[in-house]
mmCIF file of N, CA and C in Angstrom:
data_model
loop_
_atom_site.group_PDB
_atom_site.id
_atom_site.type_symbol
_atom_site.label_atom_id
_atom_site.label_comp_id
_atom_site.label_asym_id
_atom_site.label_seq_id
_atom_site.Cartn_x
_atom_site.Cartn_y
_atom_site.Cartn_z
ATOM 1 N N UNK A 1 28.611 13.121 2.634
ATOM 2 C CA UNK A 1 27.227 12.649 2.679
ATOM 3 C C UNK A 1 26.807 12.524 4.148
ATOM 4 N N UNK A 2 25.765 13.056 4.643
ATOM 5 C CA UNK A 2 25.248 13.299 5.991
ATOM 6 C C UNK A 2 24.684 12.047 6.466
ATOM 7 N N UNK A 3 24.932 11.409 7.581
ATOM 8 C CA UNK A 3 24.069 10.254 7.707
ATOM 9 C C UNK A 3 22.586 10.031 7.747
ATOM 10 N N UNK A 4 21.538 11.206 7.444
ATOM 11 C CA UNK A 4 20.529 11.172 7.104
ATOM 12 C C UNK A 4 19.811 11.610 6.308
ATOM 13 N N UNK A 5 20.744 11.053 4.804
ATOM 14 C CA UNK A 5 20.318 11.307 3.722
ATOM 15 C C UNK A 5 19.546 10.272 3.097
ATOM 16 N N UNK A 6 19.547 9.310 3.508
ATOM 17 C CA UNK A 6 18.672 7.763 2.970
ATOM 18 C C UNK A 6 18.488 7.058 4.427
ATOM 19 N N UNK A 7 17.946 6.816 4.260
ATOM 20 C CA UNK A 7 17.086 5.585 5.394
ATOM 21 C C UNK A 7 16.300 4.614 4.372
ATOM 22 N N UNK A 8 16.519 3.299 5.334
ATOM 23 C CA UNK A 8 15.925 2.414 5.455
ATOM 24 C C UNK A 8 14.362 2.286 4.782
ATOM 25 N N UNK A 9 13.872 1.853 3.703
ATOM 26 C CA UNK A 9 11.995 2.118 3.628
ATOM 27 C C UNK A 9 11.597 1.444 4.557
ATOM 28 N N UNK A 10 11.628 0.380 5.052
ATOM 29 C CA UNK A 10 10.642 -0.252 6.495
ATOM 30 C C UNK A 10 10.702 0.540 7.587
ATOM 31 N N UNK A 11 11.712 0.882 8.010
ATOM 32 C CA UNK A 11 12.172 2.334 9.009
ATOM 33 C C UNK A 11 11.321 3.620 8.642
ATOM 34 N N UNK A 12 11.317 3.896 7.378
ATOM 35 C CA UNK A 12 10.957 5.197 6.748
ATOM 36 C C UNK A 12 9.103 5.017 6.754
ATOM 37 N N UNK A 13 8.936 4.147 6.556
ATOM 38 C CA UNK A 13 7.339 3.798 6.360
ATOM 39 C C UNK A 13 6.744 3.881 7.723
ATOM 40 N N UNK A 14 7.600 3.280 8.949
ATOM 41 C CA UNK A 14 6.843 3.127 10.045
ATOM 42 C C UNK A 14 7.245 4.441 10.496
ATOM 43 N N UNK A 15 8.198 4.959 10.832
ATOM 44 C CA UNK A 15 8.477 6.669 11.219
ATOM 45 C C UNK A 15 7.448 7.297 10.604
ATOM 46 N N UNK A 16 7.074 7.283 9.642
ATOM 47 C CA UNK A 16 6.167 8.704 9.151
ATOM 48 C C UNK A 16 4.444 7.463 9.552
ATOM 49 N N UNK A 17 4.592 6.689 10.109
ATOM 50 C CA UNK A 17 3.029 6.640 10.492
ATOM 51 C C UNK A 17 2.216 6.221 9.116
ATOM 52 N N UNK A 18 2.850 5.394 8.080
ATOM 53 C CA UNK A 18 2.088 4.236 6.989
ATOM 54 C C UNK A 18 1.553 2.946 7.523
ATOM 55 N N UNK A 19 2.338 2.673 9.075
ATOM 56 C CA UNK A 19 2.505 1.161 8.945
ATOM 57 C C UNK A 19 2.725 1.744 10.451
ATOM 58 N N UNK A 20 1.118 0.373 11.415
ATOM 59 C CA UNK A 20 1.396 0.848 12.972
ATOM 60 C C UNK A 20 2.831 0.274 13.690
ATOM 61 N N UNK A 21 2.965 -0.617 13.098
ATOM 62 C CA UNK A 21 4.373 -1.537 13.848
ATOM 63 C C UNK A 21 5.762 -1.239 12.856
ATOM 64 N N UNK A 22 7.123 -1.422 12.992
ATOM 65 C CA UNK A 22 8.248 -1.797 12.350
ATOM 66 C C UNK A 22 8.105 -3.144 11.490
ATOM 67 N N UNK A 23 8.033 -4.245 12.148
ATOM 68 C CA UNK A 23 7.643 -5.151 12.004
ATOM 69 C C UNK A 23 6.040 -5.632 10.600
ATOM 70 N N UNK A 24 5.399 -4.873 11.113
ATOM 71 C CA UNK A 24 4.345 -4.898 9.650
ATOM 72 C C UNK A 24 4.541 -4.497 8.424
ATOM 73 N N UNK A 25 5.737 -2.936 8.620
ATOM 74 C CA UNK A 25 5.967 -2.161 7.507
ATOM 75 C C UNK A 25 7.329 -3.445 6.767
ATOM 76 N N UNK A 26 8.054 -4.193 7.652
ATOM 77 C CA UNK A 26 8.768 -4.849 6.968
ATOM 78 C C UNK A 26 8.151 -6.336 6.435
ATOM 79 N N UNK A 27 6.932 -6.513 7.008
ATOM 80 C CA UNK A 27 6.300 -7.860 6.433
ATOM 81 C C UNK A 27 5.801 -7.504 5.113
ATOM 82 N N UNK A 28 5.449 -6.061 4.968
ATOM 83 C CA UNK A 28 4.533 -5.385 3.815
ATOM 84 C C UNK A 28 5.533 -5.412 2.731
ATOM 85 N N UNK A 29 7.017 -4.895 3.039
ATOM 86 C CA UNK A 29 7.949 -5.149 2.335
ATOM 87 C C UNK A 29 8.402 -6.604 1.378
ATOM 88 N N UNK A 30 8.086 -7.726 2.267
ATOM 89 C CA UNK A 30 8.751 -8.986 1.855
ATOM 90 C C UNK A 30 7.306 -9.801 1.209
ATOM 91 N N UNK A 31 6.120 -8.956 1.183
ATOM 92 C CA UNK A 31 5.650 -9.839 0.841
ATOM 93 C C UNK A 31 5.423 -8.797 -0.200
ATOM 94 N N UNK A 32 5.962 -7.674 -0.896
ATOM 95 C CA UNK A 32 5.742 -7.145 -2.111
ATOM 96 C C UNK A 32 4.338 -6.016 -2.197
ATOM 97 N N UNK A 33 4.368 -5.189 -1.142
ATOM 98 C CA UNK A 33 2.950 -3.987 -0.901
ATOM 99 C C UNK A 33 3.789 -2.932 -1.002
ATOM 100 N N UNK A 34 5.027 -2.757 -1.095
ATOM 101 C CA UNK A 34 5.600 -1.777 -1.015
ATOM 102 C C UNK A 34 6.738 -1.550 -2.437
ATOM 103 N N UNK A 35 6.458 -0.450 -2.898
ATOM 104 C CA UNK A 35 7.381 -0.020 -4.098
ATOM 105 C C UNK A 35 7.887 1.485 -4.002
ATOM 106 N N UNK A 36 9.128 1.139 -4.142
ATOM 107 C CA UNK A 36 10.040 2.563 -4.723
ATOM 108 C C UNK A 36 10.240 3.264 -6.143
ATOM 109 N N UNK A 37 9.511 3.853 -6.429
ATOM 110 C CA UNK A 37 9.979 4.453 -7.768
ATOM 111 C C UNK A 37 9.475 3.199 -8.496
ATOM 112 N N UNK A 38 8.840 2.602 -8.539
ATOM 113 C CA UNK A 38 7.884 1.800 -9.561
ATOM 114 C C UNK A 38 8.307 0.438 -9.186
ATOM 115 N N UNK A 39 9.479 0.006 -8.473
ATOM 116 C CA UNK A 39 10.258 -0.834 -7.941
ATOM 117 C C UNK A 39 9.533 -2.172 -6.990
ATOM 118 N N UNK A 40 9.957 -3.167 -7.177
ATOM 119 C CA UNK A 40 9.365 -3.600 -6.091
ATOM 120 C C UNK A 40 10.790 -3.157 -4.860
ATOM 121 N N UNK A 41 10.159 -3.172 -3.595
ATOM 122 C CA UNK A 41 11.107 -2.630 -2.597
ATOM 123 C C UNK A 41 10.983 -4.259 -1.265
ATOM 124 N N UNK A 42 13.026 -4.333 -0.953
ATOM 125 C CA UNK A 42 12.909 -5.162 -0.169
ATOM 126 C C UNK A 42 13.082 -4.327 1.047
ATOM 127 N N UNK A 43 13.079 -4.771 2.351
ATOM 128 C CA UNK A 43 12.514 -3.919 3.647
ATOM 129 C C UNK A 43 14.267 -3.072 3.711
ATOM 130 N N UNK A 44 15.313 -3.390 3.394
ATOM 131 C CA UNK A 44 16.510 -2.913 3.315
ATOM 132 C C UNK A 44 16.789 -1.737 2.745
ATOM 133 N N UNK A 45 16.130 -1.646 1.494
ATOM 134 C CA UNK A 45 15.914 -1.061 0.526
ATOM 135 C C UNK A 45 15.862 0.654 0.975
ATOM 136 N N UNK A 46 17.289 1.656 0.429
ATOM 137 C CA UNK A 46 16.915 3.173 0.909
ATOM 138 C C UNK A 46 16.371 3.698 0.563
ATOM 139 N N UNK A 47 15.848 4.966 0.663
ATOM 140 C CA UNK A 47 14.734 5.773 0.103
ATOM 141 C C UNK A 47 15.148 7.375 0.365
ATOM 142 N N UNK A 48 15.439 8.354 -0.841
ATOM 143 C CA UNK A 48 15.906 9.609 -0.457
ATOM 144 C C UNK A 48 14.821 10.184 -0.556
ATOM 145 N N UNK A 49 15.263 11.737 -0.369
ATOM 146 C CA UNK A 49 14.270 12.954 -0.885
ATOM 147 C C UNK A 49 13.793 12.954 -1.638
ATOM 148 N N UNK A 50 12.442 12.622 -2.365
ATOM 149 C CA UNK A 50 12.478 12.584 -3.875
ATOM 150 C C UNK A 50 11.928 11.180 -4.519
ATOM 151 N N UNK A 51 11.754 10.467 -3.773
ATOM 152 C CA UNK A 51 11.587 8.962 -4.439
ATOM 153 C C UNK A 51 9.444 8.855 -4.108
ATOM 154 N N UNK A 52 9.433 8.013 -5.257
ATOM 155 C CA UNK A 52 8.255 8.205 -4.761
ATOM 156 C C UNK A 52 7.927 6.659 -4.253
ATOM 157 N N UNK A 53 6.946 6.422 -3.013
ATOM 158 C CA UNK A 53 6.639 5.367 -2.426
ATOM 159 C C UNK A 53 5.041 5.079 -2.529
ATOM 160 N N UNK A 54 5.250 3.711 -2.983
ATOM 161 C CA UNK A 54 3.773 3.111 -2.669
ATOM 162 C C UNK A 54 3.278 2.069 -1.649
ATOM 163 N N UNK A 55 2.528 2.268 -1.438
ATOM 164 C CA UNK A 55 1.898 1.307 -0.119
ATOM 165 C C UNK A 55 0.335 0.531 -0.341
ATOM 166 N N UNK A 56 0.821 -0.503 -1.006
ATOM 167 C CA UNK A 56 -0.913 -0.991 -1.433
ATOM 168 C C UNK A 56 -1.440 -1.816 0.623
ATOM 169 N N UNK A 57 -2.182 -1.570 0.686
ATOM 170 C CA UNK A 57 -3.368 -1.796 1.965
ATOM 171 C C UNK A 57 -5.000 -1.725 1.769
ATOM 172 N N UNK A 58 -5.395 -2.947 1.966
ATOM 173 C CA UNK A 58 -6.506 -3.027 1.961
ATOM 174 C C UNK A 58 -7.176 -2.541 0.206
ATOM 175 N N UNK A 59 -6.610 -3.264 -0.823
ATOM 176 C CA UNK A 59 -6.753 -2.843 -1.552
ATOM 177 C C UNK A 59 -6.616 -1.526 -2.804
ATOM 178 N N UNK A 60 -6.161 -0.932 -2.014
ATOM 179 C CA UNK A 60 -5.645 0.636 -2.567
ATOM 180 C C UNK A 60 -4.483 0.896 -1.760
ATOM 181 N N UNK A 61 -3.756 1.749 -3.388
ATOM 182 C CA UNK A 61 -2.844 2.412 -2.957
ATOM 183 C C UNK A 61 -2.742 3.561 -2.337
ATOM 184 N N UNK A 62 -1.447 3.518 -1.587
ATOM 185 C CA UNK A 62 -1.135 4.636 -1.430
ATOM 186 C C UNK A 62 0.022 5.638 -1.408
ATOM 187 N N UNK A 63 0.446 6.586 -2.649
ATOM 188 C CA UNK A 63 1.185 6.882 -3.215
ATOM 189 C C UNK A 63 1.650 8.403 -2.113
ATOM 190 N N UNK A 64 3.116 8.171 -2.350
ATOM 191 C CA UNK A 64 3.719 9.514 -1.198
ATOM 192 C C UNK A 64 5.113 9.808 -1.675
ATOM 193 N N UNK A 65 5.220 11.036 -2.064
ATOM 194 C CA UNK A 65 6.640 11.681 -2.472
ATOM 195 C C UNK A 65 7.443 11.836 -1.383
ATOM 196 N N UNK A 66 8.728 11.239 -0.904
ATOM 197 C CA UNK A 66 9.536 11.532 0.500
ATOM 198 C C UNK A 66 9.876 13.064 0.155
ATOM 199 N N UNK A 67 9.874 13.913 1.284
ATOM 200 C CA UNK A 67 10.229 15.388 1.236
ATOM 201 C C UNK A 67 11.054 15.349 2.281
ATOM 202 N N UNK A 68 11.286 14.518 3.375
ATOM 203 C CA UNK A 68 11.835 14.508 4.606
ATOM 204 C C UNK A 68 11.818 13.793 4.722
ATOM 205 N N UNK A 69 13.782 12.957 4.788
ATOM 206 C CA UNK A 69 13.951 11.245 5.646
ATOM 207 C C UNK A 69 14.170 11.363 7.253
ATOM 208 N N UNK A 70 13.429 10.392 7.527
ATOM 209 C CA UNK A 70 13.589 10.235 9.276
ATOM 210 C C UNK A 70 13.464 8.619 9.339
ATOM 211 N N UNK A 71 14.433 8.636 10.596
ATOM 212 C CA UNK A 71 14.820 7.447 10.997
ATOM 213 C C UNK A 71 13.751 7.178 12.460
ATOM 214 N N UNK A 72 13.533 7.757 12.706
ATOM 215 C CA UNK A 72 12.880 7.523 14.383
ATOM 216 C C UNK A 72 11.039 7.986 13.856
ATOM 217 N N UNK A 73 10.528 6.982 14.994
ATOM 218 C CA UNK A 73 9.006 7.855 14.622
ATOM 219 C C UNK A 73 9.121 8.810 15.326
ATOM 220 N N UNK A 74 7.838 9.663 14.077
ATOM 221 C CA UNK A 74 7.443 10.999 15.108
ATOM 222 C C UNK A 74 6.272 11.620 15.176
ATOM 223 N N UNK A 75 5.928 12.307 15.669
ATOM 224 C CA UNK A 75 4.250 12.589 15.634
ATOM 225 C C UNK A 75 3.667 13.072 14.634
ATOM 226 N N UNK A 76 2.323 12.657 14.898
ATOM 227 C CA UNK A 76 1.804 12.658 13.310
ATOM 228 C C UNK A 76 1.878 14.159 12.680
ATOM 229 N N UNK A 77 1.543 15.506 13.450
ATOM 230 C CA UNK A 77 1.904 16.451 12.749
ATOM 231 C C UNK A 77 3.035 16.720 12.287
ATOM 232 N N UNK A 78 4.172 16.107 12.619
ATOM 233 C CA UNK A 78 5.980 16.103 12.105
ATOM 234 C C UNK A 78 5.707 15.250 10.547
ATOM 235 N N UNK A 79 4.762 14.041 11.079
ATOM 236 C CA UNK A 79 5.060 12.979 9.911
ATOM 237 C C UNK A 79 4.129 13.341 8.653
ATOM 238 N N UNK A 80 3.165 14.178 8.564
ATOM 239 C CA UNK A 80 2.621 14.419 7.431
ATOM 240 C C UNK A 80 3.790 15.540 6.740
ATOM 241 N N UNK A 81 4.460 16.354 7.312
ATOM 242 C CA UNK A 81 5.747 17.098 6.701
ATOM 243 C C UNK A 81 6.418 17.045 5.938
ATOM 244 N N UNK A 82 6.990 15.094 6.318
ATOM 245 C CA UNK A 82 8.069 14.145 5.804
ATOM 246 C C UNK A 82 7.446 13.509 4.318
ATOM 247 N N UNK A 83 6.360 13.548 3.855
ATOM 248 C CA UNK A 83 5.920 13.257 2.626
ATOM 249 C C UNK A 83 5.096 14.131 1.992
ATOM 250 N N UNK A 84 4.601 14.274 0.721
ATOM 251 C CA UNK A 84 3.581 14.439 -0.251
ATOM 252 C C UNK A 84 2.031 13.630 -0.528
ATOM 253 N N UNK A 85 1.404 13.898 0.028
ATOM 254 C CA UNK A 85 0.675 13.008 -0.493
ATOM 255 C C UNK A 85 -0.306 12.597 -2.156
ATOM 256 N N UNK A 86 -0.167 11.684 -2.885
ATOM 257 C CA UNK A 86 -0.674 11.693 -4.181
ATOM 258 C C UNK A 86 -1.775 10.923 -4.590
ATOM 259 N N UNK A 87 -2.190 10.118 -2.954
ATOM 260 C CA UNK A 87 -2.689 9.471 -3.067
ATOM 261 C C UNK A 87 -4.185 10.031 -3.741
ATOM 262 N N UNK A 88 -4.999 8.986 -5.217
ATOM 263 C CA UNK A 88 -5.799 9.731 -5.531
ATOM 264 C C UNK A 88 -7.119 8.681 -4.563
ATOM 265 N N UNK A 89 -8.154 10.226 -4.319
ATOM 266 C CA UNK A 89 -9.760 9.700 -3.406
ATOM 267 C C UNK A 89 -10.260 8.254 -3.680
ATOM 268 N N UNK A 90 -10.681 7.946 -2.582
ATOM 269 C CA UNK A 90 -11.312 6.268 -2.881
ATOM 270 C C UNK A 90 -12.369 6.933 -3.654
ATOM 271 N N UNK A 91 -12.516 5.636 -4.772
ATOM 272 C CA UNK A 91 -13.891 5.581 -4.891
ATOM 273 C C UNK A 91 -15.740 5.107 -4.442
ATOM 274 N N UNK A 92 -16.043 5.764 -5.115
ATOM 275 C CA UNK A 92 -17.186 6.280 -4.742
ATOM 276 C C UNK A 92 -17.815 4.601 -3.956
ATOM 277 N N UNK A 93 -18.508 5.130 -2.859
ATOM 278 C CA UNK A 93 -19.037 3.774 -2.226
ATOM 279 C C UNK A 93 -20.299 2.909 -2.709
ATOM 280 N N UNK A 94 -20.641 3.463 -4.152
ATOM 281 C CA UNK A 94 -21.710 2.480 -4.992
ATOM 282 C C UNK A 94 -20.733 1.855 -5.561
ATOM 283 N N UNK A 95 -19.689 1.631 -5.858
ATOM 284 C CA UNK A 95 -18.588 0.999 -7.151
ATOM 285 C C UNK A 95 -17.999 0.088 -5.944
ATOM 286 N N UNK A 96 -17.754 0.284 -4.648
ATOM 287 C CA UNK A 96 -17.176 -0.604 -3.944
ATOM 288 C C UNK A 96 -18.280 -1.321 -3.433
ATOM 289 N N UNK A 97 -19.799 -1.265 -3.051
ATOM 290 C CA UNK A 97 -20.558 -2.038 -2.779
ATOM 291 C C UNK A 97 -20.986 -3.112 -3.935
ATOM 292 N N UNK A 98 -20.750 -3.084 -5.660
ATOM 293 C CA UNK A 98 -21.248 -3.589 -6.097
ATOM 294 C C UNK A 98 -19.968 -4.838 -6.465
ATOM 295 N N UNK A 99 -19.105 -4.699 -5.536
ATOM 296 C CA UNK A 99 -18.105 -5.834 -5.845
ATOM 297 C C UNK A 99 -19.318 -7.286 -4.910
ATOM 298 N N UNK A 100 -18.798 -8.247 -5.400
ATOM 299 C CA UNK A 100 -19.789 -9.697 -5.231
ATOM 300 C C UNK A 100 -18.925 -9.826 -3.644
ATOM 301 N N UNK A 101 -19.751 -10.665 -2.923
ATOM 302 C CA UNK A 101 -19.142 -11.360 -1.725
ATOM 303 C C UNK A 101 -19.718 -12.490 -1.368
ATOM 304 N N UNK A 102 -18.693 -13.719 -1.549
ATOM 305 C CA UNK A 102 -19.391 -15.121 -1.394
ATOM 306 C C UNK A 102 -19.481 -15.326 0.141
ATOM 307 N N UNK A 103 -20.143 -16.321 0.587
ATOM 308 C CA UNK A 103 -20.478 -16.585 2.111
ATOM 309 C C UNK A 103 -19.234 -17.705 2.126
ATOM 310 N N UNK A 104 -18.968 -17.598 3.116
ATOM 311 C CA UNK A 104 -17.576 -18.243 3.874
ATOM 312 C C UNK A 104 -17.913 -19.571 3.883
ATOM 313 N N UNK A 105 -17.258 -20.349 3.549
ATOM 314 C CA UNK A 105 -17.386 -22.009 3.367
ATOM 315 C C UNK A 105 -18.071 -22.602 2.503
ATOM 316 N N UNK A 106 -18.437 -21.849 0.727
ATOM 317 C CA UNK A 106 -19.352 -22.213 -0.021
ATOM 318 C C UNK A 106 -18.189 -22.737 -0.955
ATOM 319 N N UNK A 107 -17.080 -22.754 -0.822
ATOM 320 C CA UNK A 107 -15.990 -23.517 -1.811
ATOM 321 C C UNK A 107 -15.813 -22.675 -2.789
ATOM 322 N N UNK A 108 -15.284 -23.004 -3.824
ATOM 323 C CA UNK A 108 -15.053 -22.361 -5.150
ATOM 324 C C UNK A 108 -16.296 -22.306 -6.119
ATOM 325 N N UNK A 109 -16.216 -21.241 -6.519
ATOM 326 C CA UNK A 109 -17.283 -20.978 -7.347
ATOM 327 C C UNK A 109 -17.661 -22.018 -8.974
ATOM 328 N N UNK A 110 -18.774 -21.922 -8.793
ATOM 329 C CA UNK A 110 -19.090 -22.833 -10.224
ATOM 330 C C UNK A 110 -18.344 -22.173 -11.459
ATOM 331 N N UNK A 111 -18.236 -22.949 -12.717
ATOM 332 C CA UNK A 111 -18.336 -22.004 -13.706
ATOM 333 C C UNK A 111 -19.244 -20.919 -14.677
ATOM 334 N N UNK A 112 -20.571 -21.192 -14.049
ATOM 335 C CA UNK A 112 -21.318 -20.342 -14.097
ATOM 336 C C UNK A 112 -20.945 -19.302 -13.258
ATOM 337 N N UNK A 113 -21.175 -19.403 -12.269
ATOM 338 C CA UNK A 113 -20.780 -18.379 -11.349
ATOM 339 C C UNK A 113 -19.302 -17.663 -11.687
ATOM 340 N N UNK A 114 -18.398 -18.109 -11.780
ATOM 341 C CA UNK A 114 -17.560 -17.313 -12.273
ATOM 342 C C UNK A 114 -17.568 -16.574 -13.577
ATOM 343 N N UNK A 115 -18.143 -16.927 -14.408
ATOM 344 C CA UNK A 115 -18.799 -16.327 -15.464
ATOM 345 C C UNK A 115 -19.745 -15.018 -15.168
ATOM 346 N N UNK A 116 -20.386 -15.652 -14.108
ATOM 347 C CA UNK A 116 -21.206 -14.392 -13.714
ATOM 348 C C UNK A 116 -20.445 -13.030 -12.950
ATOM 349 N N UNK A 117 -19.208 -13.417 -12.289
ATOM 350 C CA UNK A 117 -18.202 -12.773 -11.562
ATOM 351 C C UNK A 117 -17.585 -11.932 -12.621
ATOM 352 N N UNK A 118 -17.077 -12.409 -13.501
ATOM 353 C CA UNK A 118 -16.425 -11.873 -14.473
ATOM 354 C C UNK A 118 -17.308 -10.819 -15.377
ATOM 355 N N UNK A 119 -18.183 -10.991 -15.612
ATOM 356 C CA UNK A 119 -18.911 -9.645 -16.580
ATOM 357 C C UNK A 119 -19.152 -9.167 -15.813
ATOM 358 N N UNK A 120 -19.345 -9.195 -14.120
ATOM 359 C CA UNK A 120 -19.846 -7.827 -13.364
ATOM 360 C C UNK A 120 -18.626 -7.579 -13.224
ATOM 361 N N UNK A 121 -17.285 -7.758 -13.601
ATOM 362 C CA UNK A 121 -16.218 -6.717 -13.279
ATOM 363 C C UNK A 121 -15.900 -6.325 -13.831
ATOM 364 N N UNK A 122 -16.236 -6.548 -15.367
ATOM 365 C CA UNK A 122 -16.071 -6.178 -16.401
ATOM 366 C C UNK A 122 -14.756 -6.621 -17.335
ATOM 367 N N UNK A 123 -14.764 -7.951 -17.412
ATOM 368 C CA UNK A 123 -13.590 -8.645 -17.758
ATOM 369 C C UNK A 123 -13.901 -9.425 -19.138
#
């Protein structure tokens, strides 16, 4: 077995350019944004050829088949190489504008208001 047949996912995430720091890609890890193969993934956690990885940020995922493990970063034309991408298109920017946004320091919402929250999301 070659020593760069599995790497590290916090290693693997920040090498291919998911995650700007080491350090973020392993906070993303421990606080559960990151999954292997449907998995939740701890930052230790290896990742071969073949596995598929998710990366929730900012609300959406983002889904990537490893095709190439690397241990070191590398530039971004190397690092789009090292994965697949599956991620499917954001949606459309009328469906993300019609999410609600309360003003900062108005507390928790009434129960009206949450009532009202809830049928515009369709719950």
């Amino acid at each position: 077995m070659d020593p760069l047949s599995t790497v590290r996912v916090d290693s693997w995430t920040w090498a291919v350019r998911l995650f700007k720091t080491r350090s973020l890609a392993t906070a993303a890890c421990r606080a559960g944004h990151v999954r292997v193969n449907g998995d939740r993934a701890k930052a230790a956690q290896s990742v071969k050829v073949g596995d598929e990885v998710r990366v929730r940020s900012a609300g959406f995922d983002t889904i990537v088949i490893v095709t190439r493990v690397v241990a070191k970063r590398v530039g971004a034309a190397v690092a789009v190489e090292c994965y697949t991408d599956l991620t499917p298109p954001p949606p459309p920017r009328e469906e993300v504008a019609l999410l609600p946004i309360r003003d900062r320091g108005t507390g928790r919402p009434t129960k009206r208001e949450r009532r009202e929250l809830e049928e515009l999301r369709g719950h």
